[in-house]
Coordinates of C-alpha atoms and ligand atoms in Angstrom, one line a residue:
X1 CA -119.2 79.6 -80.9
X2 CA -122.8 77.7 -81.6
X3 CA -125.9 78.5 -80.6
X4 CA -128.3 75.7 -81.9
X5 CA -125.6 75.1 -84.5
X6 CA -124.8 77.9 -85.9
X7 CA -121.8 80.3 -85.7
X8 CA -122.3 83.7 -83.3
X9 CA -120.2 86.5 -82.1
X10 CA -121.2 88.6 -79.3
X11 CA -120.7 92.4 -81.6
X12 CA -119.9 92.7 -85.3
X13 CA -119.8 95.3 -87.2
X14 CA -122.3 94.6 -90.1
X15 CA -120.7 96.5 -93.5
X16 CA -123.4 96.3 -95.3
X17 CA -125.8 98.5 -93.1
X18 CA -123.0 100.4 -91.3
X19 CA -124.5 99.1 -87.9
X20 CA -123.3 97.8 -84.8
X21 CA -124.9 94.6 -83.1
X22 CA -124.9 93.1 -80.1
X23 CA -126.8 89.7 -78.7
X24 CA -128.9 91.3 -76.2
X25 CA -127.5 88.9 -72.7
X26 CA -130.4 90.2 -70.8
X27 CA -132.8 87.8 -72.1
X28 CA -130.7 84.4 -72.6
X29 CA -131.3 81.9 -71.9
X30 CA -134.3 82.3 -73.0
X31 CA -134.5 84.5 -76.3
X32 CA -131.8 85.5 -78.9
X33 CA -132.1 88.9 -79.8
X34 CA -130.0 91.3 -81.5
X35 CA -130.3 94.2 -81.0
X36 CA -128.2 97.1 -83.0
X37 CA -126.3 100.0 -81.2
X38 CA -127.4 103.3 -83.0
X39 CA -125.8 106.3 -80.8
X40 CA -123.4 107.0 -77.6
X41 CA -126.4 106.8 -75.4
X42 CA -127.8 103.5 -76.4
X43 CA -123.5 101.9 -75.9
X44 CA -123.5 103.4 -72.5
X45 CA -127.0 101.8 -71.9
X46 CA -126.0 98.4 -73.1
X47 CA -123.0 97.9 -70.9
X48 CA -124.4 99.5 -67.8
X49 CA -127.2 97.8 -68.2
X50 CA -125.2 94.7 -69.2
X51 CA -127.0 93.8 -72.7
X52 CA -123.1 93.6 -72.9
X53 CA -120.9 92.3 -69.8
X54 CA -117.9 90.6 -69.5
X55 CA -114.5 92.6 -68.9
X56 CA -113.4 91.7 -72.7
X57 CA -116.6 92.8 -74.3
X58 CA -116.9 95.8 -72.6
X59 CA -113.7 96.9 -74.0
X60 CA -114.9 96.1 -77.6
X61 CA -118.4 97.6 -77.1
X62 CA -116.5 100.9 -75.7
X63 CA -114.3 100.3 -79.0
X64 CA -117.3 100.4 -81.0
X65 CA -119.0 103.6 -79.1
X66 CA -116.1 105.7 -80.2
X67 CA -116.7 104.9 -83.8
X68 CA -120.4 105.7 -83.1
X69 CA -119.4 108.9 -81.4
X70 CA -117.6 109.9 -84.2
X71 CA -120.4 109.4 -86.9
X72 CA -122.4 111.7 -84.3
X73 CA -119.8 114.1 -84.6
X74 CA -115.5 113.8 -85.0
X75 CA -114.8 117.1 -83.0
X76 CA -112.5 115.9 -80.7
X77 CA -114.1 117.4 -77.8
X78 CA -117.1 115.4 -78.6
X79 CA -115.1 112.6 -78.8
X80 CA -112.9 113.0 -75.6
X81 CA -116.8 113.4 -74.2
X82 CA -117.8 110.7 -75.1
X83 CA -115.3 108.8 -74.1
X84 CA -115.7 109.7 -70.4
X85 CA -119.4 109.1 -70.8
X86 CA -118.4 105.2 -72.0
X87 CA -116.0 105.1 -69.2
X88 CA -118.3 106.6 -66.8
X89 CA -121.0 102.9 -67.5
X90 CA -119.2 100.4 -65.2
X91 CA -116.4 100.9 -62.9
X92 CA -114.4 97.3 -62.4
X93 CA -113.1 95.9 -65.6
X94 CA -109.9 97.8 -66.9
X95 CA -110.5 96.8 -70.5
X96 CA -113.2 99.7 -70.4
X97 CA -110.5 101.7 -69.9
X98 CA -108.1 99.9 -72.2
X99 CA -110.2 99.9 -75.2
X100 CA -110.9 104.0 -74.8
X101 CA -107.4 104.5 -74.3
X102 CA -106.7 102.4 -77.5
X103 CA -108.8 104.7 -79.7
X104 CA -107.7 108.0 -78.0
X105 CA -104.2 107.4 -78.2
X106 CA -104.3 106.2 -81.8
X107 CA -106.1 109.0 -83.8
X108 CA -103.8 112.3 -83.0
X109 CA -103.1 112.8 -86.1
X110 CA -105.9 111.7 -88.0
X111 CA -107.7 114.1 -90.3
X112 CA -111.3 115.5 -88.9
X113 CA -113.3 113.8 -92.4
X114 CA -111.4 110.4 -91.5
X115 CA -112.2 109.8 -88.0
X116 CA -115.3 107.4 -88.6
X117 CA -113.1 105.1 -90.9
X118 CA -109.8 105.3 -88.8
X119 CA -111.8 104.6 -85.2
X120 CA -114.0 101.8 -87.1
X121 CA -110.8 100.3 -88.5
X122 CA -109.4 100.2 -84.9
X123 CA -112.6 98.9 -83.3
X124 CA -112.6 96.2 -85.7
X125 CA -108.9 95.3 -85.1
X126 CA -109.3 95.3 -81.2
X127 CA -112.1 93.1 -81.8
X128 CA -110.3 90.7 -84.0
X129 CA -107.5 91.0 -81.6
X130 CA -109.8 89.6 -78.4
X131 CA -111.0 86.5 -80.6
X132 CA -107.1 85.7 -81.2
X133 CA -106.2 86.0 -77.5
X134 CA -108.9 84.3 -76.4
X135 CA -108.2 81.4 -79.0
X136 CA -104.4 81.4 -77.4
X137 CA -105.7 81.2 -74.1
X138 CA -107.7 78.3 -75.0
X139 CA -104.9 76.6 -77.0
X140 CA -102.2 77.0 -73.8
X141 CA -105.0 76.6 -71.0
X142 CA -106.1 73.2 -73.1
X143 CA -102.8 71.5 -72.0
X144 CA -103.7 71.6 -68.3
X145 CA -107.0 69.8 -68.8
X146 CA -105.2 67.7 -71.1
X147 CA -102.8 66.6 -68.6
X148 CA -105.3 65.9 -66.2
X149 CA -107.1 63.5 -68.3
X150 CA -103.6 61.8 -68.9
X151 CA -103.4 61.0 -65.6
X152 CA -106.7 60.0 -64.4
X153 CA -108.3 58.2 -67.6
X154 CA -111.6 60.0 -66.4
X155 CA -113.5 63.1 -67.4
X156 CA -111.9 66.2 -65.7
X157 CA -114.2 67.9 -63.1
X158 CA -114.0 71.5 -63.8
X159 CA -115.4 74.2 -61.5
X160 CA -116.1 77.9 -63.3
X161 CA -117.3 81.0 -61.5
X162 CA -119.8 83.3 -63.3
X163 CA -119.9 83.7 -67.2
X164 CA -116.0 83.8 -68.9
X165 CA -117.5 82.0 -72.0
X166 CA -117.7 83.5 -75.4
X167 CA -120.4 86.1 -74.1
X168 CA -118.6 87.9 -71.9
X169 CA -115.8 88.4 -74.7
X170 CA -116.5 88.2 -78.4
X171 CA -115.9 84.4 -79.1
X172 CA -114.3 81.8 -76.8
X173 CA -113.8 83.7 -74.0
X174 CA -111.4 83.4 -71.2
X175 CA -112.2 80.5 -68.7
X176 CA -114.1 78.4 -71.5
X177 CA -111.9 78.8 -73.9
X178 CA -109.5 76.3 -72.8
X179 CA -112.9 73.6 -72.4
X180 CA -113.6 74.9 -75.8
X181 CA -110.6 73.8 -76.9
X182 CA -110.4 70.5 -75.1
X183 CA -113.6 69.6 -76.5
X184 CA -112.8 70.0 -79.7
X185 CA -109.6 67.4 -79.2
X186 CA -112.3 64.8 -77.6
X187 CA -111.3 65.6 -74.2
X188 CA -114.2 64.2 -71.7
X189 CA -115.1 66.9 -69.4
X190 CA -117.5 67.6 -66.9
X191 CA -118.2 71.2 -65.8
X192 CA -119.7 72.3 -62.5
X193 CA -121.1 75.7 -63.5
X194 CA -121.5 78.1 -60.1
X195 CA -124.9 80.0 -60.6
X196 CA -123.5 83.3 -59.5
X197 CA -125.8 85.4 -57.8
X198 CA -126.9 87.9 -57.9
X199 CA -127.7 88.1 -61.5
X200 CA -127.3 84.3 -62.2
X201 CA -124.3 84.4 -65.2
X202 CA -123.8 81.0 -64.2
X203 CA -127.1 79.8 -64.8
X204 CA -128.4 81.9 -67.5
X205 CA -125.1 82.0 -69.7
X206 CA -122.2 79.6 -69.2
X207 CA -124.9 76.4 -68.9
X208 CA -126.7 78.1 -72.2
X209 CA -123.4 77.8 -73.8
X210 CA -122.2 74.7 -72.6
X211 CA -125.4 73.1 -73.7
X212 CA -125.3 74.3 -77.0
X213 CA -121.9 73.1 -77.3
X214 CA -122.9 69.6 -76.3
X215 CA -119.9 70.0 -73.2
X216 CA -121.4 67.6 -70.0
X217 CA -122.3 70.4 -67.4
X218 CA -124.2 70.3 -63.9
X219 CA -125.7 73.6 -62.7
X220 CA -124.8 74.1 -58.5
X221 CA -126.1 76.9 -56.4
X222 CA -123.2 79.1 -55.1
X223 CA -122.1 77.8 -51.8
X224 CA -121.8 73.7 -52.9
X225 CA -118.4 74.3 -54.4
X226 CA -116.2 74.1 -51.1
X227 CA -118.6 70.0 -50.4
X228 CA -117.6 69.1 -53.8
X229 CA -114.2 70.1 -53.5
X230 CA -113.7 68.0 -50.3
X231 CA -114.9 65.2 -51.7
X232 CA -113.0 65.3 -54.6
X233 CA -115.3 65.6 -57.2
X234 CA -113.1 68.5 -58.9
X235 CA -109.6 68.5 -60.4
X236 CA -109.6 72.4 -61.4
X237 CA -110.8 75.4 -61.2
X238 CA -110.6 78.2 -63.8
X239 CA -112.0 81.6 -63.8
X240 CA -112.3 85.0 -65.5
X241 CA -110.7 88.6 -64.2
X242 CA -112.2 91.6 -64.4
X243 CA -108.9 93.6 -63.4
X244 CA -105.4 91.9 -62.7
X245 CA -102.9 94.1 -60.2
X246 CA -99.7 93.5 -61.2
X247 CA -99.3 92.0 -58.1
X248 CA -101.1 89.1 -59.3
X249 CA -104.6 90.1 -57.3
X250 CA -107.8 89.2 -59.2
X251 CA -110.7 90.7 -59.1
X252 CA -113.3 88.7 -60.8
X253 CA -117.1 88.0 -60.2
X254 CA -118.5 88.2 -56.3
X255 CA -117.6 85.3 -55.1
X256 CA -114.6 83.8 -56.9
X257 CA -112.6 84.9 -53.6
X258 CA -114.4 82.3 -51.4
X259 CA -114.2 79.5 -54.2
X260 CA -110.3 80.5 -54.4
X261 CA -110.2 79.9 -50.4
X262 CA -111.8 76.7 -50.6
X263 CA -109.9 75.3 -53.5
X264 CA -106.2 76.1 -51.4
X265 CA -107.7 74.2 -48.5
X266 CA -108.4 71.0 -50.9
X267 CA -105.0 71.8 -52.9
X268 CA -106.8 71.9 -55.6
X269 CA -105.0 74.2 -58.7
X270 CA -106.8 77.5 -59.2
X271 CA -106.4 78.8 -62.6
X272 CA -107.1 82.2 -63.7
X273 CA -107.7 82.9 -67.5
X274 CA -106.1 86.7 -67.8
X275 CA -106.2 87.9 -71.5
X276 CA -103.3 90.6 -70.9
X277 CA -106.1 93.7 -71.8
X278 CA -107.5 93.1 -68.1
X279 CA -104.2 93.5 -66.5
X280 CA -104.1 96.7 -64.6
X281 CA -100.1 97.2 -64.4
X282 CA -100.6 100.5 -62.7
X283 CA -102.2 99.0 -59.6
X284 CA -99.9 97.2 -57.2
X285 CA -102.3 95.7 -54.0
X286 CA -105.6 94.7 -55.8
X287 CA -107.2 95.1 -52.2
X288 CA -106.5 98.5 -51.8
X289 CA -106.7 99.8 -55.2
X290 CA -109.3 98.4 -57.8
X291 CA -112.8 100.2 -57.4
X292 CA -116.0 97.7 -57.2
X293 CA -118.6 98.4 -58.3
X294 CA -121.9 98.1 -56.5
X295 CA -125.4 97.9 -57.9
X296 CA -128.7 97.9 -57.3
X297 CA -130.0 96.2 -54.8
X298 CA -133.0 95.3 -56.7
X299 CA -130.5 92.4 -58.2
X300 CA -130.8 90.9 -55.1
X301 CA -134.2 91.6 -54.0
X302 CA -135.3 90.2 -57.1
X303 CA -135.0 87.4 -59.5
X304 CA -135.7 87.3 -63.4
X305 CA -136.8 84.0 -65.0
X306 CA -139.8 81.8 -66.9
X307 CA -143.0 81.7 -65.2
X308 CA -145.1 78.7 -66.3
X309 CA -147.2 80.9 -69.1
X310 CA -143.3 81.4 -70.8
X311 CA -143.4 85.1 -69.8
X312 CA -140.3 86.1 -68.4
X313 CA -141.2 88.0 -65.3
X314 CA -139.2 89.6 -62.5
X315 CA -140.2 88.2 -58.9
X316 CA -139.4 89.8 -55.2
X317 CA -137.9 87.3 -53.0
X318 CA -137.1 89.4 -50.1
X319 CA -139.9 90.9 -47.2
X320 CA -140.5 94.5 -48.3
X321 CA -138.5 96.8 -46.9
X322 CA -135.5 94.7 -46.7
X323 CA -131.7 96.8 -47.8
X324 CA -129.8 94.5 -50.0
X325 CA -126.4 95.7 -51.0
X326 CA -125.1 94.4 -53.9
X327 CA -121.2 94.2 -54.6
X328 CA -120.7 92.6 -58.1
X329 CA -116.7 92.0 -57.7
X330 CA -114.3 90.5 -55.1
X331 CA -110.7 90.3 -54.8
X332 CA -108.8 86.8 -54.7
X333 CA -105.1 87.4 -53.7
X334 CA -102.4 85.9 -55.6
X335 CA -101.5 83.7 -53.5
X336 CA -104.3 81.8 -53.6
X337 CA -104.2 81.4 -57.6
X338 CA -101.8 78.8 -58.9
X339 CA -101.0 80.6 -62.2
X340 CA -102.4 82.6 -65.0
X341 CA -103.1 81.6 -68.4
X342 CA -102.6 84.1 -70.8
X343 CA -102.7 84.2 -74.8
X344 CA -99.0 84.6 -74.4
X345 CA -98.5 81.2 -72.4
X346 CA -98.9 80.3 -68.9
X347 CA -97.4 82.8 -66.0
X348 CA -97.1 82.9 -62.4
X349 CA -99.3 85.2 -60.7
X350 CA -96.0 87.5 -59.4
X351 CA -94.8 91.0 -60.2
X352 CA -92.1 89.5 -62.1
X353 CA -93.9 87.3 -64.6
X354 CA -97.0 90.2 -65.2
X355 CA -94.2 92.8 -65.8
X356 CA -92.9 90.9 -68.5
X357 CA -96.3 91.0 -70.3
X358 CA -96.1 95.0 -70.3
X359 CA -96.3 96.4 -74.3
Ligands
LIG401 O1 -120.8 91.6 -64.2 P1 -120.2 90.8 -65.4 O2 -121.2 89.8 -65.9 O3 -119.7 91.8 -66.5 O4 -119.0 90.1 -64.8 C1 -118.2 89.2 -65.6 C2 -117.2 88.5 -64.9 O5 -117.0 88.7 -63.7 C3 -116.3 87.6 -65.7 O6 -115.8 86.5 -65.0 C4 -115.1 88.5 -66.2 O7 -115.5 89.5 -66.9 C5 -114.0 87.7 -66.9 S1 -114.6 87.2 -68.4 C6 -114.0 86.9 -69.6

């Protein structure tokens, strides 16, 4: 997608130097830098430190560490190593998982000398993969807003949680791609963009996108979604997933369990974008089973932004000595979630309808 007009991914593979980049998140909106990925410890450092985030990217960074870990050294045990080191960075999203899994279970019988080419070759095919899907889930979640407009004659009110734009995947994403899309047919929207704290996704990333795609967008602290809602100032909501049970739980960004709640009390529809790599179809309660992670409490404590001399700068808003605990996923049953779109059309969020999507 654009960023001041030009064309950007979130992690290429550049042929011509053999290196890996990455936008460095961190420091938008404030500062595009890339930044390239050089050795096993510097992938495990981007996406637990989240230079990288975002369940889809994760998976292609993790892609791309394998094929790093293999220019280190194609032993297998340094591979399988390496592996659990990438795993080891961030506990939610399944596509972590997904992505290692991908490599692992594709290069058996692939000769010692060839590793490098064979894991870059798959890298670069999951990555091309996630811009397809997420292009499909933009193309069947478009429809909805679509029909929307039909019926009202007036921009749709959209409410997002967190960032599911083209950073956290590798272009379009998941929630925006279906705005994305709409956009691009003239649709008039209007998105309310959640600023998500602790770390501010919302703030820093999805209204950084939106703006330099030209979409209308209002920035609202966290709780104001449930007023809006009962004032009808929002026709839908759609949001990311970190890990989908295949019971239809989501597990998404803190906080998208409370918009979920407030959006059945209003009957307004709740949409979920799931590409199919973040459904977990092993896990059958999403309450009981998907681990969430929990950082540092200095997320909460503290706050990163401008300060009037442009220097970014960290500040404590908290009294010292304060414990702040710091869960960065919740779990929205399915119940709550009208459907799923997914690159392979729009599903209900039922055992059924996610089994179907298995291989
Ligand atoms: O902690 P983050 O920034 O990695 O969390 C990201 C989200 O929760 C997204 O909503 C999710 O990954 C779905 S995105 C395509």
């Amino acid at each position: 997608m654009l960023v001041q007009n030009k064309n950007f991914t979130t992690i290429w593979h550049d042929d011509e130097s053999d290196k890996v980049k990455i936008i460095d998140q961190r420091l938008i909106p404030f500062e595009l830098k890339i930044v390239e990925l050089n050795t096993v410890e510097e992938v495990c450092y981007a996406i637990k430190e989240m230079q990288v985030r975002g369940a889809p990217l994760i998976g292609v960074t993790a892609a791309y560490g394998m094929y790093i870990a293999a220019k280190e050294n194609s032993d297998f045990i340094y591979l399988k190593n390496a592996s659990e080191k990438i795993y080891s960075t961030r506990p939610t999203a399944v596509n972590l998982e997904w992505a290692l899994n991908k490599i692992l279970n594709n290069i058996d019988n692939v000769k010692k000398d060839d590793l490098p080419n064979k894991i870059l070759y798959l890298a670069n095919q999951i990555r091309e993969d996630d811009i397809n899907n997420c292009k499909n889930i933009g193309e069947h979640g478009y429809k909805l807003i679509k029909n929307i407009y039909e019926k009202n004659k007036k921009p749709v009110n959209i409410l997002t949680h967190c960032n599911a734009g083209w950073l956290a995947a590798v272009d379009w994403g998941t929630a925006l791609a279906p705005i994305y899309v709409a956009h691009k047919k003239n649709i008039p929207m209007h998105i309310w963009v959640d600023e998500t704290r602790p770390r501010n996704q919302g703030f820093s990333l999805t209204s950084w996108e939106l703006l330099n795609e030209n979409i209308p967008n209002s920035l609202i602290v966290d709780n104001v979604g449930g007023h809006l809602m009962q004032h009808k100032l929002i026709d839908i909501c759609i949001t990311g997933t970190d890990r989908t049970a295949s019971n239809g739980d989501v597990c998404n960004k803190i906080g998208t369990y409370l918009k979920a709640l407030a959006a059945y009390d209003n009957n307004i529809p709740f949409y979920v974008s799931a590409p199919i790599s973040s459904i977990d179809f092993n896990i059958k309660n999403g309450i009981l089973d998907i681990p969430i992670e929990e950082r540092d409490g200095e997320e909460v404590s503290h706050i990163v932004g401008m300060d009037e001399n442009n220097q970014r700068t960290k500040i404590k808003i908290v009294p010292d000595g304060s414990k702040c605990v710091n869960y960065a996923f919740d779990v929205t049953p399915a119940k709550y979630i009208t459907k799923f779109i997914t690159e392979k059309g729009i599903i209900d969020p039922n055992f059924p309808s996610i089994n179907k999507l298995k291989n």
